[in-house]
Amino acid sequence: MKKITLATALLTATLAMPSLAADYVVDTKGAHASINFKVKHLGYSWLTGRFNKFSGNFSYDENNVAASKISINIDTASVDSNHSERDKHLRNDDFLDVNKFANAKFESTKVEDLGGNKLKISGTLTLQGINKNIVIDAVKIGEGKDPWGGYRAGFSGTTKISMKDFGYKMDFGDISFDLHIEGVRQ
Amino acid sequence: MNVKDTNTQYGIVTKLFHWLSALIIIGLFGVGFWMVDLTYYSQWYKTAPHWHKSIGILLFFATVLRGLWKYFSPSPAPLASSSILVQRSVKAIHNTLYLLLLVIMFSGYLISTADGRAIEVFNWFSIGSMGELITDQEDIAGLIHEYLAYLLIGLASIHALAALKHHFIDKDQTLKRML
């Protein structure tokens, strides 16, 4: 009797496995993820920068993409545009105001499978304490075992926000984001 | 008018150092206070910091020369009418002013050179970076630069008020020795 229960339990567990989306932690430890942005300089060229410190996790199952979720937390003070005087300015209250808003956050609300590894990720971006719905156009780059006994999945995505939506004193137009995320399955 | 300081009067070199430094420091403070709030599209957005930094570095060299001059040309003796306690605290305030000035100049240097960039002094020459010495260097140095500048201006105001008090109330030689 006991044996049957155990076997049933195992069988149920095995059958249940594929429908359970796997949980991944974004590999910021090994720096296999980056949050890059660009904004127009005087309208003549692109100025690029990135956030060096962030963390996050996501769940993903290629057979049930709609059940996917992602959450990313960004340390706003880690902004880096390769110029310390400018970064200092970006951190002050003209821009990120990091003393007041130390974190920015993205929390997905809906993930749609567009086919061909393409995903549409809708979610809430919290920046300067303001919540705004944004859409990230993402694509899965690949997933599989890594050489060190782990399992990884990676995505890239792009999105855009408008500076005026977040109450900045200056408006340089849109800020475009170029996102690269690799997760290690837990 | 004598070149070197005497026992009762400051000489011309010391006076020039003193009054030009005063003028430049007040000017740098004013420009610094104003320029940090300039908008990106202001025509001064790049020029004002460039001049602020250039003049600040030149002031540093002038201050080093001023220190050497002070060593070779000892200041007049304190007025006999002031007590030992007053003489000592005046000395302490003067030394604090010099120290604040040097720390402010050095912290300013650390803001602009935190990423390895040099500071261009009026496009005449540049002062190299010492690299990033501490993490978040530009932010920490920025706070030190800002608050010590307020302290310096506050202390310098007390210094000026004290000189006026000596001149108009005590009616002694304190201010006249520097004019």
CSV table of C-alpha atoms in Angstrom, one decimal:
chain,number,residue,atom,x,y,z
A,1,MET,CA,0.0,0.0,0.0
A,2,LYS,CA,2.8,2.3,1.0
A,3,LYS,CA,4.7,1.5,-2.1
A,4,ILE,CA,1.7,2.4,-4.3
A,5,THR,CA,1.3,5.7,-2.6
A,6,LEU,CA,5.0,6.5,-3.1
A,7,ALA,CA,4.8,5.5,-6.7
A,8,THR,CA,1.8,7.6,-7.3
A,9,ALA,CA,3.4,10.5,-5.6
A,10,LEU,CA,6.5,10.1,-7.8
A,11,LEU,CA,4.4,9.7,-10.9
A,12,THR,CA,2.3,12.8,-10.1
A,13,ALA,CA,5.5,14.7,-9.4
A,14,THR,CA,7.1,13.7,-12.7
A,15,LEU,CA,4.0,14.4,-14.7
A,16,ALA,CA,3.6,17.8,-13.0
A,17,MET,CA,7.2,18.8,-13.7
A,18,PRO,CA,6.9,20.1,-17.3
A,19,SER,CA,4.0,22.4,-16.5
A,20,LEU,CA,5.8,24.0,-13.6
A,21,ALA,CA,7.8,27.0,-14.9
A,22,ALA,CA,11.4,26.8,-13.7
A,23,ASP,CA,12.7,29.6,-11.5
A,24,TYR,CA,15.8,31.4,-12.5
A,25,VAL,CA,18.0,33.9,-10.8
A,26,VAL,CA,19.5,36.6,-13.0
A,27,ASP,CA,23.2,36.0,-13.2
A,28,THR,CA,24.4,39.4,-12.0
A,29,LYS,CA,27.1,37.6,-9.9
A,30,GLY,CA,28.9,36.5,-13.1
A,31,ALA,CA,27.8,39.7,-14.9
A,32,HIS,CA,25.9,37.8,-17.6
A,33,ALA,CA,23.2,40.5,-17.6
A,34,SER,CA,23.2,44.1,-18.4
A,35,ILE,CA,20.8,47.1,-18.3
A,36,ASN,CA,22.0,49.6,-20.9
A,37,PHE,CA,20.3,52.8,-21.9
A,38,LYS,CA,20.8,55.5,-24.5
A,39,VAL,CA,19.5,59.0,-24.8
A,40,LYS,CA,20.1,61.7,-27.4
A,41,HIS,CA,22.8,64.2,-26.8
A,42,LEU,CA,21.6,67.5,-28.2
A,43,GLY,CA,19.7,65.5,-30.8
A,44,TYR,CA,22.9,64.9,-32.6
A,45,SER,CA,24.1,61.6,-31.3
A,46,TRP,CA,23.5,58.9,-28.7
A,47,LEU,CA,24.9,58.9,-25.2
A,48,THR,CA,25.0,55.5,-23.7
A,49,GLY,CA,25.2,54.3,-20.1
A,50,ARG,CA,24.2,51.4,-17.9
A,51,PHE,CA,23.3,50.4,-14.4
A,52,ASN,CA,26.0,48.3,-12.8
A,53,LYS,CA,24.0,47.0,-9.8
A,54,PHE,CA,20.7,45.2,-10.1
A,55,SER,CA,19.2,41.9,-9.1
A,56,GLY,CA,16.3,39.9,-10.2
A,57,ASN,CA,14.7,36.6,-11.0
A,58,PHE,CA,12.3,35.1,-13.5
A,59,SER,CA,10.3,32.0,-14.1
A,60,TYR,CA,10.1,30.6,-17.6
A,61,ASP,CA,9.0,27.5,-19.3
A,62,GLU,CA,9.1,27.3,-23.1
A,63,ASN,CA,6.0,25.1,-23.1
A,64,ASN,CA,4.0,27.6,-21.1
A,65,VAL,CA,5.4,31.1,-21.9
A,66,ALA,CA,2.3,32.9,-20.7
A,67,ALA,CA,3.0,31.7,-17.1
A,68,SER,CA,6.4,33.5,-17.2
A,69,LYS,CA,7.2,36.2,-14.7
A,70,ILE,CA,10.1,38.5,-14.2
A,71,SER,CA,11.1,40.9,-11.5
A,72,ILE,CA,14.2,43.2,-11.6
A,73,ASN,CA,15.4,45.6,-8.9
A,74,ILE,CA,17.9,48.3,-9.9
A,75,ASP,CA,20.2,50.2,-7.7
A,76,THR,CA,19.8,53.7,-9.2
A,77,ALA,CA,23.1,55.0,-7.7
A,78,SER,CA,25.0,52.5,-9.8
A,79,VAL,CA,24.4,54.5,-13.0
A,80,ASP,CA,27.5,54.6,-15.1
A,81,SER,CA,27.9,56.7,-18.2
A,82,ASN,CA,31.7,56.4,-18.2
A,83,HIS,CA,32.1,60.0,-16.9
A,84,SER,CA,32.1,60.5,-13.1
A,85,GLU,CA,31.1,64.2,-13.3
A,86,ARG,CA,28.1,63.3,-15.4
A,87,ASP,CA,27.3,60.3,-13.2
A,88,LYS,CA,27.3,62.6,-10.2
A,89,HIS,CA,24.9,64.8,-12.0
A,90,LEU,CA,22.7,61.9,-13.0
A,91,ARG,CA,22.5,60.9,-9.3
A,92,ASN,CA,21.4,64.3,-8.0
A,93,ASP,CA,17.9,65.6,-7.9
A,94,ASP,CA,17.9,66.9,-11.5
A,95,PHE,CA,17.7,63.2,-12.6
A,96,LEU,CA,17.6,60.0,-10.6
A,97,ASP,CA,17.6,61.7,-7.1
A,98,VAL,CA,19.1,58.6,-5.7
A,99,ASN,CA,19.0,59.8,-2.1
A,100,LYS,CA,15.2,59.8,-2.3
A,101,PHE,CA,14.7,57.0,-4.9
A,102,ALA,CA,17.5,54.4,-4.3
A,103,ASN,CA,15.8,51.8,-6.4
A,104,ALA,CA,13.9,51.4,-9.6
A,105,LYS,CA,11.9,48.3,-10.2
A,106,PHE,CA,10.3,46.3,-13.0
A,107,GLU,CA,7.6,43.8,-12.3
A,108,SER,CA,6.0,41.9,-15.2
A,109,THR,CA,2.2,41.7,-15.3
A,110,LYS,CA,1.7,39.7,-18.5
A,111,VAL,CA,4.0,37.7,-20.8
A,112,GLU,CA,2.7,36.8,-24.3
A,113,ASP,CA,4.3,34.3,-26.6
A,114,LEU,CA,4.6,35.8,-30.1
A,115,GLY,CA,6.1,32.7,-31.6
A,116,GLY,CA,9.6,32.2,-33.0
A,117,ASN,CA,11.2,32.8,-29.6
A,118,LYS,CA,9.6,36.3,-29.4
A,119,LEU,CA,7.9,37.5,-26.3
A,120,LYS,CA,6.0,40.6,-25.3
A,121,ILE,CA,6.5,41.4,-21.7
A,122,SER,CA,4.1,43.9,-20.2
A,123,GLY,CA,4.8,45.2,-16.7
A,124,THR,CA,5.1,48.0,-14.3
A,125,LEU,CA,8.2,50.2,-14.1
A,126,THR,CA,8.7,52.0,-10.9
A,127,LEU,CA,11.1,54.9,-11.4
A,128,GLN,CA,11.3,58.1,-9.3
A,129,GLY,CA,8.5,56.7,-7.3
A,130,ILE,CA,6.2,56.8,-10.3
A,131,ASN,CA,4.6,53.6,-11.6
A,132,LYS,CA,4.3,53.3,-15.4
A,133,ASN,CA,3.2,50.5,-17.6
A,134,ILE,CA,5.8,49.6,-20.2
A,135,VAL,CA,6.2,46.8,-22.8
A,136,ILE,CA,9.5,45.1,-23.4
A,137,ASP,CA,9.9,43.4,-26.7
A,138,ALA,CA,12.0,40.4,-25.9
A,139,VAL,CA,13.5,37.5,-27.7
A,140,LYS,CA,14.8,34.3,-26.2
A,141,ILE,CA,18.4,33.8,-27.2
A,142,GLY,CA,18.8,30.2,-25.9
A,143,GLU,CA,18.6,27.8,-23.0
A,144,GLY,CA,20.4,24.7,-21.9
A,145,LYS,CA,23.0,23.1,-19.7
A,146,ASP,CA,26.2,25.1,-18.9
A,147,PRO,CA,29.5,23.3,-18.6
A,148,TRP,CA,29.5,23.6,-14.8
A,149,GLY,CA,26.5,21.5,-13.9
A,150,GLY,CA,23.9,24.3,-14.1
A,151,TYR,CA,21.1,25.2,-16.5
A,152,ARG,CA,20.7,28.6,-18.0
A,153,ALA,CA,18.3,30.6,-20.2
A,154,GLY,CA,19.0,34.0,-21.7
A,155,PHE,CA,16.9,36.8,-23.3
A,156,SER,CA,17.4,40.2,-24.7
A,157,GLY,CA,14.9,42.9,-24.9
A,158,THR,CA,14.3,46.5,-25.8
A,159,THR,CA,11.9,49.2,-24.5
A,160,LYS,CA,11.5,52.9,-24.4
A,161,ILE,CA,10.4,55.4,-21.8
A,162,SER,CA,9.7,59.1,-22.1
A,163,MET,CA,11.6,61.4,-19.7
A,164,LYS,CA,8.6,63.6,-19.2
A,165,ASP,CA,6.6,60.7,-17.8
A,166,PHE,CA,8.9,60.6,-14.7
A,167,GLY,CA,8.9,64.2,-13.8
A,168,TYR,CA,12.5,65.0,-14.7
A,169,LYS,CA,13.4,68.7,-14.9
A,170,MET,CA,15.0,68.3,-18.2
A,171,ASP,CA,13.6,66.5,-21.2
A,172,PHE,CA,15.9,64.9,-23.7
A,173,GLY,CA,13.1,62.9,-25.2
A,174,ASP,CA,12.9,59.1,-25.1
A,175,ILE,CA,15.3,56.9,-23.2
A,176,SER,CA,15.9,53.6,-25.0
A,177,PHE,CA,16.8,50.5,-23.1
A,178,ASP,CA,18.8,47.6,-24.3
A,179,LEU,CA,18.5,44.7,-21.9
A,180,HIS,CA,20.3,41.4,-21.7
A,181,ILE,CA,19.4,38.9,-19.1
A,182,GLU,CA,20.8,35.4,-18.4
A,183,GLY,CA,19.3,33.4,-15.6
A,184,VAL,CA,20.6,30.3,-13.7
A,185,ARG,CA,17.9,27.8,-12.9
A,186,GLN,CA,17.5,27.2,-9.2
B,1,MET,CA,55.5,100.4,1.3
B,2,ASN,CA,57.7,97.5,2.2
B,3,VAL,CA,57.8,94.2,0.2
B,4,LYS,CA,58.3,91.9,3.2
B,5,ASP,CA,56.2,91.9,6.3
B,6,THR,CA,57.7,93.9,9.2
B,7,ASN,CA,56.9,93.5,12.9
B,8,THR,CA,54.1,96.0,12.7
B,9,GLN,CA,52.8,96.0,9.1
B,10,TYR,CA,52.1,93.4,6.4
B,11,GLY,CA,54.2,93.9,3.2
B,12,ILE,CA,52.9,94.3,-0.3
B,13,VAL,CA,53.3,90.6,-1.3
B,14,THR,CA,51.4,89.4,1.7
B,15,LYS,CA,48.6,91.9,1.0
B,16,LEU,CA,48.3,90.9,-2.6
B,17,PHE,CA,48.1,87.3,-1.7
B,18,HIS,CA,45.5,88.0,1.0
B,19,TRP,CA,43.2,90.3,-1.0
B,20,LEU,CA,43.5,88.5,-4.3
B,21,SER,CA,42.8,85.1,-2.6
B,22,ALA,CA,39.8,86.7,-0.8
B,23,LEU,CA,38.4,88.0,-4.1
B,24,ILE,CA,39.0,84.7,-6.0
B,25,ILE,CA,37.6,82.5,-3.2
B,26,ILE,CA,34.4,84.5,-2.9
B,27,GLY,CA,34.2,84.5,-6.7
B,28,LEU,CA,34.7,80.7,-6.9
B,29,PHE,CA,32.1,80.2,-4.1
B,30,GLY,CA,29.6,82.3,-6.0
B,31,VAL,CA,30.2,80.6,-9.3
B,32,GLY,CA,30.2,77.2,-7.7
B,33,PHE,CA,26.9,77.9,-6.0
B,34,TRP,CA,25.4,79.1,-9.2
B,35,MET,CA,26.8,76.7,-11.8
B,36,VAL,CA,25.5,73.5,-10.2
B,37,ASP,CA,22.0,74.5,-10.9
B,38,LEU,CA,22.6,75.5,-14.5
B,39,THR,CA,20.4,73.8,-17.0
B,40,TYR,CA,21.9,71.6,-19.6
B,41,TYR,CA,21.1,74.1,-22.4
B,42,SER,CA,22.7,77.1,-20.7
B,43,GLN,CA,25.7,78.5,-22.6
B,44,TRP,CA,27.5,78.5,-19.3
B,45,TYR,CA,26.9,74.8,-18.6
B,46,LYS,CA,30.4,73.8,-19.8
B,47,THR,CA,32.2,77.1,-19.5
B,48,ALA,CA,31.5,77.9,-15.8
B,49,PRO,CA,32.8,74.6,-14.5
B,50,HIS,CA,35.8,74.8,-16.8
B,51,TRP,CA,36.7,78.3,-15.4
B,52,HIS,CA,35.9,77.3,-11.8
B,53,LYS,CA,38.3,74.3,-12.0
B,54,SER,CA,41.0,76.3,-13.9
B,55,ILE,CA,41.0,79.2,-11.4
B,56,GLY,CA,40.8,76.8,-8.5
B,57,ILE,CA,43.9,74.9,-9.6
B,58,LEU,CA,45.8,78.2,-10.2
B,59,LEU,CA,44.7,79.3,-6.7
B,60,PHE,CA,46.2,76.1,-5.3
B,61,PHE,CA,49.6,77.0,-6.8
B,62,ALA,CA,49.2,80.5,-5.5
B,63,THR,CA,48.4,79.2,-2.1
B,64,VAL,CA,51.5,77.0,-2.0
B,65,LEU,CA,53.6,80.0,-2.9
B,66,ARG,CA,51.7,82.0,-0.3
B,67,GLY,CA,52.6,79.4,2.3
B,68,LEU,CA,56.3,79.6,1.3
B,69,TRP,CA,56.2,83.3,1.4
B,70,LYS,CA,54.7,83.2,4.9
B,71,TYR,CA,57.6,81.0,5.9
B,72,PHE,CA,60.2,83.3,4.5
B,73,SER,CA,58.5,86.5,5.6
B,74,PRO,CA,57.1,86.1,9.1
B,75,SER,CA,53.8,87.9,9.9
B,76,PRO,CA,53.7,90.9,12.2
B,77,ALA,CA,53.5,90.2,15.9
B,78,PRO,CA,50.0,90.1,17.4
B,79,LEU,CA,48.9,93.3,18.9
B,80,ALA,CA,49.9,93.6,22.6
B,81,SER,CA,46.4,94.8,23.4
B,82,SER,CA,44.9,91.3,22.8
B,83,SER,CA,45.0,88.6,25.4
B,84,ILE,CA,47.0,85.4,24.9
B,85,LEU,CA,43.8,83.5,24.6
B,86,VAL,CA,42.5,85.7,21.8
B,87,GLN,CA,45.9,85.6,20.1
B,88,ARG,CA,45.8,81.8,20.2
B,89,SER,CA,42.3,81.5,18.9
B,90,VAL,CA,43.0,83.9,16.1
B,91,LYS,CA,46.0,81.8,15.1
B,92,ALA,CA,43.8,78.7,15.2
B,93,ILE,CA,41.1,80.4,13.0
B,94,HIS,CA,43.7,81.5,10.5
B,95,ASN,CA,45.2,78.0,10.3
B,96,THR,CA,41.7,76.5,10.0
B,97,LEU,CA,41.0,78.8,7.0
B,98,TYR,CA,44.2,77.6,5.3
B,99,LEU,CA,43.4,74.0,6.0
B,100,LEU,CA,39.8,74.3,4.8
B,101,LEU,CA,41.0,76.0,1.6
B,102,LEU,CA,43.4,73.2,0.9
B,103,VAL,CA,40.9,70.4,1.6
B,104,ILE,CA,38.3,72.1,-0.6
B,105,MET,CA,40.7,72.4,-3.4
B,106,PHE,CA,41.8,68.8,-3.1
B,107,SER,CA,38.2,67.5,-2.9
B,108,GLY,CA,37.3,69.5,-5.9
B,109,TYR,CA,40.2,67.9,-7.8
B,110,LEU,CA,39.0,64.5,-6.7
B,111,ILE,CA,35.5,65.1,-8.1
B,112,SER,CA,36.7,65.8,-11.6
B,113,THR,CA,39.4,63.2,-11.7
B,114,ALA,CA,37.5,60.2,-10.2
B,115,ASP,CA,37.3,58.4,-13.5
B,116,GLY,CA,40.9,59.0,-14.6
B,117,ARG,CA,40.2,62.1,-16.6
B,118,ALA,CA,42.6,65.0,-16.2
B,119,ILE,CA,41.6,68.6,-15.4
B,120,GLU,CA,42.3,71.1,-18.2
B,121,VAL,CA,43.5,74.4,-16.8
B,122,PHE,CA,42.3,77.0,-19.4
B,123,ASN,CA,43.6,74.6,-22.1
B,124,TRP,CA,47.1,75.8,-21.1
B,125,PHE,CA,48.0,72.6,-19.4
B,126,SER,CA,46.3,69.8,-17.6
B,127,ILE,CA,46.6,68.2,-14.2
B,128,GLY,CA,46.5,64.4,-14.3
B,129,SER,CA,44.3,62.1,-12.3
B,130,MET,CA,45.5,60.0,-9.4
B,131,GLY,CA,42.8,57.4,-10.3
B,132,GLU,CA,39.9,56.4,-8.3
B,133,LEU,CA,41.2,56.4,-4.7
B,134,ILE,CA,37.9,55.5,-3.0
B,135,THR,CA,34.6,54.1,-4.2
B,136,ASP,CA,31.9,56.7,-5.0
B,137,GLN,CA,34.7,59.2,-5.0
B,138,GLU,CA,32.9,61.8,-7.0
B,139,ASP,CA,29.9,61.8,-4.6
B,140,ILE,CA,31.9,61.8,-1.4
B,141,ALA,CA,34.4,64.4,-2.6
B,142,GLY,CA,31.4,66.4,-3.9
B,143,LEU,CA,29.8,66.5,-0.4
B,144,ILE,CA,33.0,67.4,1.3
B,145,HIS,CA,33.7,70.1,-1.3
B,146,GLU,CA,30.2,71.6,-0.9
B,147,TYR,CA,29.9,71.6,2.9
B,148,LEU,CA,33.5,72.7,3.6
B,149,ALA,CA,32.9,75.6,1.2
B,150,TYR,CA,30.0,76.8,3.3
B,151,LEU,CA,32.1,76.4,6.4
B,152,LEU,CA,35.0,78.3,4.9
B,153,ILE,CA,32.7,81.2,3.8
B,154,GLY,CA,31.1,81.2,7.3
B,155,LEU,CA,34.4,81.3,9.0
B,156,ALA,CA,35.8,83.9,6.6
B,157,SER,CA,32.7,86.1,7.3
B,158,ILE,CA,33.5,85.9,11.1
B,159,HIS,CA,37.1,86.7,10.2
B,160,ALA,CA,36.0,89.8,8.3
B,161,LEU,CA,33.5,90.9,11.0
B,162,ALA,CA,36.3,90.6,13.6
B,163,ALA,CA,38.6,92.8,11.5
B,164,LEU,CA,35.8,95.4,11.2
B,165,LYS,CA,35.2,95.2,14.9
B,166,HIS,CA,38.9,95.9,15.6
B,167,HIS,CA,38.8,98.8,13.2
B,168,PHE,CA,35.6,100.6,14.2
B,169,ILE,CA,35.0,99.5,17.8
B,170,ASP,CA,38.5,98.9,19.2
B,171,LYS,CA,40.0,101.4,16.8
B,172,ASP,CA,43.3,99.5,16.7
B,173,GLN,CA,45.8,98.7,13.9
B,174,THR,CA,44.5,95.2,13.1
B,175,LEU,CA,42.8,96.0,9.7
B,176,LYS,CA,45.2,98.9,8.8
B,177,ARG,CA,48.1,96.5,8.9
B,178,MET,CA,46.6,94.6,6.0
B,179,LEU,CA,45.6,97.7,3.9
